[in-house]
Amino acid sequence: MKKYKLLSVLILSLGILSGCASSAKNAPQDLEITTETAAEESVTEVNTEAAASDTTVSALETATKTAEAELTVNSDIKAKADSGTKQPVSHTAQTASKPMETTAPEGTRIVATSGAVCDIMDRLGLSLAGVPETTVSAIASRYNGVTTVGSPMSPDMEIIKSLNPTDVIGPDSLENDLKIKYDNIGVNSTFLNLRSVKGLYDSVKIIGDKYGKSAEADAIVKEYNEFMASYSSKHSGQKPKVLVLMGLPGSYLVATQNSYAGSLVELAGGENIFHDDSKDFLTVNTEEILARDPDVIIRTAHGLPKEALEMFEKEFNENDIWKHFRAVQNGKVYDVDYMLFGMSATFDYPRALADLEPMLYGD
């Protein structure tokens, strides 16, 4: 018997959610797997005489190679990670109708601490006093030359304080880590729910109303409502069971319906097999995941995508339990573009949904 041990999760260092971090303190126990591999199981279905033939041996070898190929990481996604390409400014945000002039109510100095927040501010035509410094996301060109304030998960408090901001705006997934720091330097902060498409558009409305851009916000929300009215009935009645894995350097988490990637699955008409009332991500034992046996497995990455994708390839090839999943056996394991399926919702969600459709409903 072999022992397989899930890699321990380092969530606090990535600043995802303190609520999620509490679950990471209890690392999964070692697993003992006694079931045979998929190739070995197929042998039991072949009689002894046929198994001895060259034809059957050749077929088994082919099946084994096919199974192994299905466990590799999508080469296009890996190439993008290897290149270090930044996530471009949302295509929708780039091409949408938006104010040419960059303005804000007199006396306001706003600092945005994530690329997703910058996209919202760009579409509303709001000026910024500070923007994040990120190796993952590009920032709208209207903010060229604006002071950078450090990474989204660990902004530089000294720089932020020096900008005398009236409001520092970021995603609420980092509120537990950052609010106390903003309070300590005496600056106001606003945290937006960017964990779902609905949360994104609710945030547009909140910011628009707060900073004199209600008309612009209403126009953006109208686009969303029109899209959803035409999309919502597209796959009614079909509910493939889906597992969403968020890869981190050295480990992974299960994404619930509260996360952006998990919410996209449900928006596309799938059933996310892991729900939680409050947490975006969970640490789940692989035996429990297998018990729910999803139809489709979606893998995405965060933080350092190159390392996360390498982790997935190693985990799925070396931990034999994955070979017992129907999704693996049926070739239904997909690596999605981490630039579309990240931690925060973006205006490019229609592109993400278009990518999901053949994965969830294709043959």
Coordinates of C-alpha atoms in Angstrom, one line a residue:
M1 CA 0.0 0.0 0.0
K2 CA 1.1 3.5 -0.7
K3 CA 0.4 6.5 1.4
Y4 CA -0.6 9.8 -0.2
K5 CA -0.5 13.0 1.6
L6 CA -2.3 16.2 0.5
L7 CA 0.1 19.1 0.6
S8 CA -0.5 21.5 3.5
V9 CA -2.1 24.8 2.6
L10 CA -0.4 28.2 3.1
I11 CA -3.4 30.5 2.9
L12 CA -2.4 33.3 5.3
S13 CA 0.6 34.2 3.2
L14 CA -1.6 34.6 0.2
G15 CA -4.1 36.7 2.1
I16 CA -7.2 35.1 0.7
L17 CA -9.6 34.9 3.6
S18 CA -9.1 34.7 7.3
G19 CA -12.2 32.5 7.6
C20 CA -10.8 30.2 5.0
A21 CA -7.4 30.3 6.8
S22 CA -8.9 28.8 10.0
S23 CA -9.8 25.6 8.1
A24 CA -6.2 25.3 6.8
K25 CA -4.9 24.9 10.3
N26 CA -6.2 21.3 10.3
A27 CA -4.2 19.6 7.6
P28 CA -5.8 16.6 6.0
Q29 CA -4.7 13.2 7.4
D30 CA -2.7 10.7 5.4
L31 CA -4.7 8.7 3.0
E32 CA -4.3 4.9 2.4
I33 CA -5.5 3.8 -1.0
T34 CA -6.0 0.1 -1.6
T35 CA -8.0 0.3 -4.8
E36 CA -6.4 -0.6 -8.1
T37 CA -5.5 1.9 -10.8
A38 CA -7.8 2.4 -13.8
A39 CA -5.6 0.3 -16.0
E40 CA -5.5 -2.5 -13.5
E41 CA -9.3 -2.5 -13.1
S42 CA -9.8 -2.9 -16.9
V43 CA -7.7 -6.1 -16.7
T44 CA -10.4 -7.8 -14.5
E45 CA -12.9 -7.2 -17.4
V46 CA -10.8 -9.2 -19.8
N47 CA -10.7 -13.0 -19.7
T48 CA -7.4 -14.7 -19.0
E49 CA -7.0 -16.0 -22.5
A50 CA -7.6 -12.6 -24.2
A51 CA -5.4 -10.8 -21.6
A52 CA -2.5 -12.9 -22.8
S53 CA -2.8 -11.8 -26.4
D54 CA -0.7 -9.1 -27.9
T55 CA -3.8 -7.2 -29.0
T56 CA -5.1 -6.9 -25.5
V57 CA -1.7 -5.9 -24.0
S58 CA -1.4 -3.2 -26.7
A59 CA -4.9 -1.9 -25.9
L60 CA -4.2 -1.8 -22.2
E61 CA -0.9 0.1 -22.9
T62 CA -2.8 2.6 -25.0
A63 CA -5.5 3.1 -22.4
T64 CA -2.8 3.7 -19.7
K65 CA -1.0 6.2 -21.9
T66 CA -4.3 8.0 -22.6
A67 CA -5.1 8.2 -18.9
E68 CA -1.7 9.6 -18.2
A69 CA -2.1 12.2 -21.0
E70 CA -5.3 13.4 -19.5
L71 CA -3.6 14.2 -16.2
T72 CA -1.2 16.7 -17.8
V73 CA -1.7 20.5 -17.6
N74 CA -3.1 22.3 -20.6
S75 CA 0.0 23.3 -22.7
D76 CA -1.4 26.6 -23.7
I77 CA -2.3 27.6 -20.2
K78 CA 1.2 26.4 -19.0
A79 CA 2.9 28.4 -21.7
K80 CA 1.1 31.5 -20.7
A81 CA 2.2 31.0 -17.1
D82 CA 5.8 30.2 -18.1
S83 CA 5.9 33.5 -20.1
G84 CA 4.9 35.6 -17.1
T85 CA 2.4 37.4 -19.2
K86 CA 0.3 39.9 -17.2
Q87 CA -3.5 39.7 -17.2
P88 CA -4.6 42.3 -19.7
V89 CA -7.0 45.0 -18.8
S90 CA -10.5 43.5 -19.1
H91 CA -11.3 43.4 -22.8
T92 CA -14.8 44.5 -22.0
A93 CA -13.5 47.4 -19.9
Q94 CA -11.2 48.4 -22.8
T95 CA -13.9 48.4 -25.5
A96 CA -16.9 49.6 -23.4
S97 CA -18.3 53.1 -23.7
K98 CA -16.9 55.1 -20.8
P99 CA -16.1 58.6 -19.9
M100 CA -13.0 60.0 -21.6
E101 CA -12.3 62.5 -18.9
T102 CA -11.0 61.3 -15.6
T103 CA -12.7 63.1 -12.7
A104 CA -13.7 62.8 -9.1
P105 CA -15.7 65.0 -6.6
E106 CA -13.5 67.9 -5.4
G107 CA -11.5 67.0 -2.3
T108 CA -11.5 63.2 -2.9
R109 CA -8.3 61.2 -3.2
I110 CA -9.0 57.5 -3.9
V111 CA -6.5 54.7 -3.8
A112 CA -7.4 51.4 -5.5
T113 CA -5.5 48.3 -4.3
S114 CA -6.4 45.7 -6.9
G115 CA -6.6 45.4 -10.7
A116 CA -10.3 44.6 -10.5
V117 CA -11.1 47.8 -8.5
C118 CA -9.1 49.8 -11.1
D119 CA -11.3 48.3 -13.9
I120 CA -14.4 49.6 -12.0
M121 CA -12.9 53.0 -11.5
D122 CA -11.8 53.1 -15.2
R123 CA -15.3 52.3 -16.5
L124 CA -16.8 55.0 -14.2
G125 CA -14.1 57.5 -15.3
L126 CA -12.9 58.2 -11.7
S127 CA -9.4 59.5 -11.0
L128 CA -7.1 57.7 -8.6
A129 CA -4.3 58.9 -6.4
G130 CA -2.8 55.4 -6.1
V131 CA -2.9 52.0 -7.9
P132 CA -1.5 48.6 -7.1
E133 CA 1.8 47.2 -8.2
T134 CA 1.0 43.8 -9.6
T135 CA 2.8 41.2 -11.7
V136 CA -0.5 39.6 -12.6
S137 CA -2.9 42.3 -13.8
A138 CA -2.3 45.3 -16.1
I139 CA -3.8 48.6 -15.1
A140 CA -5.9 50.8 -17.4
S141 CA -3.8 53.3 -19.4
R142 CA -5.7 56.3 -17.9
Y143 CA -3.8 55.6 -14.7
N144 CA -0.3 55.6 -16.3
G145 CA 2.0 57.6 -14.0
V146 CA -0.1 57.2 -10.9
T147 CA 1.8 56.3 -7.8
T148 CA 2.0 52.6 -7.1
V149 CA 1.2 51.4 -3.5
G150 CA 2.5 47.9 -3.4
S151 CA 0.9 44.5 -4.0
P152 CA -2.9 44.0 -3.6
M153 CA -2.3 41.6 -0.7
S154 CA 0.3 43.6 1.1
P155 CA 0.1 47.3 0.1
D156 CA 2.7 49.7 1.5
M157 CA 1.1 51.5 4.4
E158 CA 3.8 54.2 4.4
I159 CA 3.2 55.1 0.7
I160 CA -0.6 55.0 1.2
K161 CA -0.4 57.3 4.2
S162 CA 1.8 59.8 2.3
L163 CA -0.9 60.1 -0.4
N164 CA -3.4 61.5 2.1
P165 CA -6.2 59.4 0.7
T166 CA -9.9 60.0 1.5
D167 CA -10.7 56.4 0.6
V168 CA -8.7 53.2 0.0
I169 CA -10.7 50.7 -2.0
G170 CA -10.0 47.0 -2.3
P171 CA -11.7 43.5 -2.4
D172 CA -13.5 42.4 0.8
S173 CA -11.6 39.0 0.6
L174 CA -8.7 41.0 2.2
E175 CA -10.7 43.0 4.7
N176 CA -9.8 41.0 7.7
D177 CA -6.1 41.4 7.0
L178 CA -6.0 45.0 5.9
K179 CA -8.7 47.0 7.6
I180 CA -6.9 47.1 10.9
K181 CA -3.8 48.3 9.1
Y182 CA -5.7 51.2 7.4
D183 CA -7.2 52.1 10.8
N184 CA -3.8 52.2 12.4
I185 CA -2.5 54.8 9.9
G186 CA -5.8 56.8 10.1
V187 CA -7.2 56.3 6.6
N188 CA -10.7 55.4 5.6
S189 CA -11.2 52.2 3.7
T190 CA -14.0 50.6 1.6
F191 CA -14.1 46.9 0.8
L192 CA -16.1 45.6 -2.2
N193 CA -17.6 42.2 -2.8
L194 CA -15.9 41.0 -6.0
R195 CA -16.4 37.3 -5.4
S196 CA -19.2 37.0 -7.9
V197 CA -20.5 38.7 -11.0
K198 CA -23.5 40.0 -9.1
G199 CA -21.1 41.4 -6.4
L200 CA -19.1 43.1 -9.1
Y201 CA -22.1 45.0 -10.4
D202 CA -23.4 45.8 -6.9
S203 CA -19.9 47.3 -6.3
V204 CA -20.2 49.4 -9.5
K205 CA -23.5 50.8 -8.2
I206 CA -22.0 51.5 -4.7
I207 CA -19.0 53.4 -6.1
G208 CA -21.1 55.2 -8.7
D209 CA -23.6 56.5 -6.1
K210 CA -20.8 57.4 -3.7
Y211 CA -18.8 59.4 -6.2
G212 CA -21.3 61.2 -8.4
K213 CA -21.2 58.6 -11.2
S214 CA -24.7 57.1 -10.8
A215 CA -25.7 57.6 -14.4
E216 CA -22.6 55.8 -15.6
A217 CA -23.1 53.0 -13.0
D218 CA -26.7 52.5 -14.1
A219 CA -25.7 52.1 -17.7
I220 CA -23.1 49.5 -16.8
V221 CA -25.6 47.6 -14.6
K222 CA -28.1 47.7 -17.4
E223 CA -25.6 45.9 -19.7
Y224 CA -25.3 43.1 -17.1
N225 CA -29.1 42.7 -16.7
E226 CA -29.6 42.5 -20.4
F227 CA -26.9 39.8 -20.7
M228 CA -28.3 37.7 -17.9
A229 CA -31.8 38.0 -19.3
S230 CA -30.6 36.3 -22.5
Y231 CA -28.1 33.9 -20.9
S232 CA -30.0 32.5 -17.8
S233 CA -32.2 30.1 -19.8
K234 CA -29.5 28.9 -22.1
H235 CA -28.8 25.7 -20.2
S236 CA -31.9 25.3 -18.1
G237 CA -32.4 21.7 -16.9
Q238 CA -28.8 20.6 -17.3
K239 CA -26.8 20.4 -14.1
P240 CA -23.4 18.7 -14.5
K241 CA -21.7 18.2 -11.1
V242 CA -18.5 20.2 -11.1
L243 CA -15.4 20.4 -8.8
V244 CA -13.5 23.6 -8.9
L245 CA -9.9 23.6 -7.7
M246 CA -7.8 26.7 -7.0
G247 CA -4.1 26.0 -7.3
L248 CA -1.6 27.7 -5.1
P249 CA 2.1 27.3 -5.0
G250 CA 2.6 23.8 -3.5
S251 CA -1.1 23.1 -2.8
Y252 CA -4.7 23.7 -3.7
L253 CA -8.1 24.6 -2.3
V254 CA -11.6 23.6 -3.2
A255 CA -13.6 26.6 -4.5
T256 CA -17.2 26.9 -3.2
Q257 CA -20.1 28.8 -4.8
N258 CA -19.0 31.9 -2.8
S259 CA -15.8 32.2 -4.8
Y260 CA -15.7 33.9 -8.2
A261 CA -14.6 30.8 -10.1
G262 CA -17.1 28.7 -8.2
S263 CA -19.9 31.2 -8.9
L264 CA -19.1 31.1 -12.6
V265 CA -19.8 27.4 -12.7
E266 CA -23.3 27.9 -11.2
L267 CA -23.9 30.9 -13.5
A268 CA -23.1 28.6 -16.4
G269 CA -25.8 26.2 -15.2
G270 CA -23.5 23.7 -13.4
E271 CA -23.7 22.4 -9.9
N272 CA -20.7 23.2 -7.7
I273 CA -20.4 20.1 -5.6
F274 CA -19.0 22.0 -2.6
H275 CA -21.2 24.7 -1.0
D276 CA -20.5 26.7 2.2
D277 CA -22.6 29.4 3.8
S278 CA -19.6 31.7 4.5
K279 CA -16.3 30.5 3.0
D280 CA -15.0 31.0 -0.5
F281 CA -12.5 28.1 -0.3
L282 CA -12.2 24.9 1.7
T283 CA -9.5 22.4 2.5
V284 CA -11.1 19.0 1.7
N285 CA -9.8 15.4 2.0
T286 CA -9.6 13.7 -1.4
E287 CA -11.6 10.8 -0.2
E288 CA -14.5 13.2 0.5
I289 CA -14.1 14.7 -2.9
L290 CA -14.2 11.2 -4.5
A291 CA -17.4 10.4 -2.6
R292 CA -19.1 13.3 -4.5
D293 CA -17.5 12.1 -7.8
P294 CA -18.0 15.1 -10.0
D295 CA -18.7 14.9 -13.7
V296 CA -16.2 17.7 -14.5
I297 CA -13.1 19.0 -12.7
I298 CA -12.0 22.6 -13.4
R299 CA -8.5 23.7 -12.3
T300 CA -7.4 27.3 -12.1
A301 CA -4.5 29.0 -10.4
H302 CA -3.7 32.0 -8.2
G303 CA -0.6 33.9 -7.0
L304 CA 2.2 32.1 -8.9
P305 CA 0.4 30.3 -11.7
K306 CA 3.5 28.5 -13.1
E307 CA 4.2 26.9 -9.7
A308 CA 0.5 26.1 -9.2
L309 CA 0.1 24.4 -12.5
E310 CA 3.2 22.3 -11.9
M311 CA 1.7 21.3 -8.6
F312 CA -1.5 20.1 -10.3
E313 CA 0.5 18.0 -12.8
K314 CA 2.5 16.4 -10.0
E315 CA -0.5 15.8 -7.8
F316 CA -2.7 14.3 -10.5
N317 CA 0.0 12.1 -11.8
E318 CA 1.5 10.9 -8.5
N319 CA -1.6 10.5 -6.3
D320 CA -3.4 7.5 -7.8
I321 CA -6.7 8.4 -6.1
W322 CA -7.4 10.8 -8.9
K323 CA -7.4 8.0 -11.4
H324 CA -10.6 6.7 -9.8
F325 CA -12.6 9.8 -10.5
R326 CA -15.1 9.6 -13.4
A327 CA -14.0 13.0 -14.6
V328 CA -10.4 11.8 -15.0
Q329 CA -11.4 8.5 -16.6
N330 CA -13.7 10.4 -19.1
G331 CA -11.2 13.1 -19.9
K332 CA -13.2 15.8 -18.2
V333 CA -10.4 17.6 -16.4
Y334 CA -9.8 21.1 -17.7
D335 CA -7.3 23.8 -16.9
V336 CA -9.0 27.2 -17.4
D337 CA -7.3 30.5 -18.1
Y338 CA -6.3 31.8 -14.7
M339 CA -6.5 35.3 -16.2
L340 CA -10.3 34.8 -16.6
F341 CA -10.9 32.6 -13.6
G342 CA -9.0 34.5 -10.8
M343 CA -9.8 35.6 -7.3
S344 CA -11.9 38.6 -8.2
A345 CA -14.8 39.0 -10.7
T346 CA -14.0 41.0 -13.8
F347 CA -16.1 42.5 -16.7
D348 CA -14.8 39.6 -18.9
Y349 CA -17.1 37.1 -17.2
P350 CA -18.9 36.5 -20.6
R351 CA -15.6 35.2 -22.0
A352 CA -15.2 32.9 -19.0
L353 CA -18.7 31.6 -19.4
A354 CA -18.1 30.9 -23.1
D355 CA -14.9 28.9 -22.1
L356 CA -16.9 26.9 -19.6
E357 CA -19.8 25.9 -21.8
P358 CA -18.0 23.2 -23.9
M359 CA -16.4 21.8 -20.8
L360 CA -19.7 21.4 -19.0
Y361 CA -21.9 20.5 -21.9
G362 CA -19.6 19.1 -24.6
D363 CA -19.4 15.4 -25.4

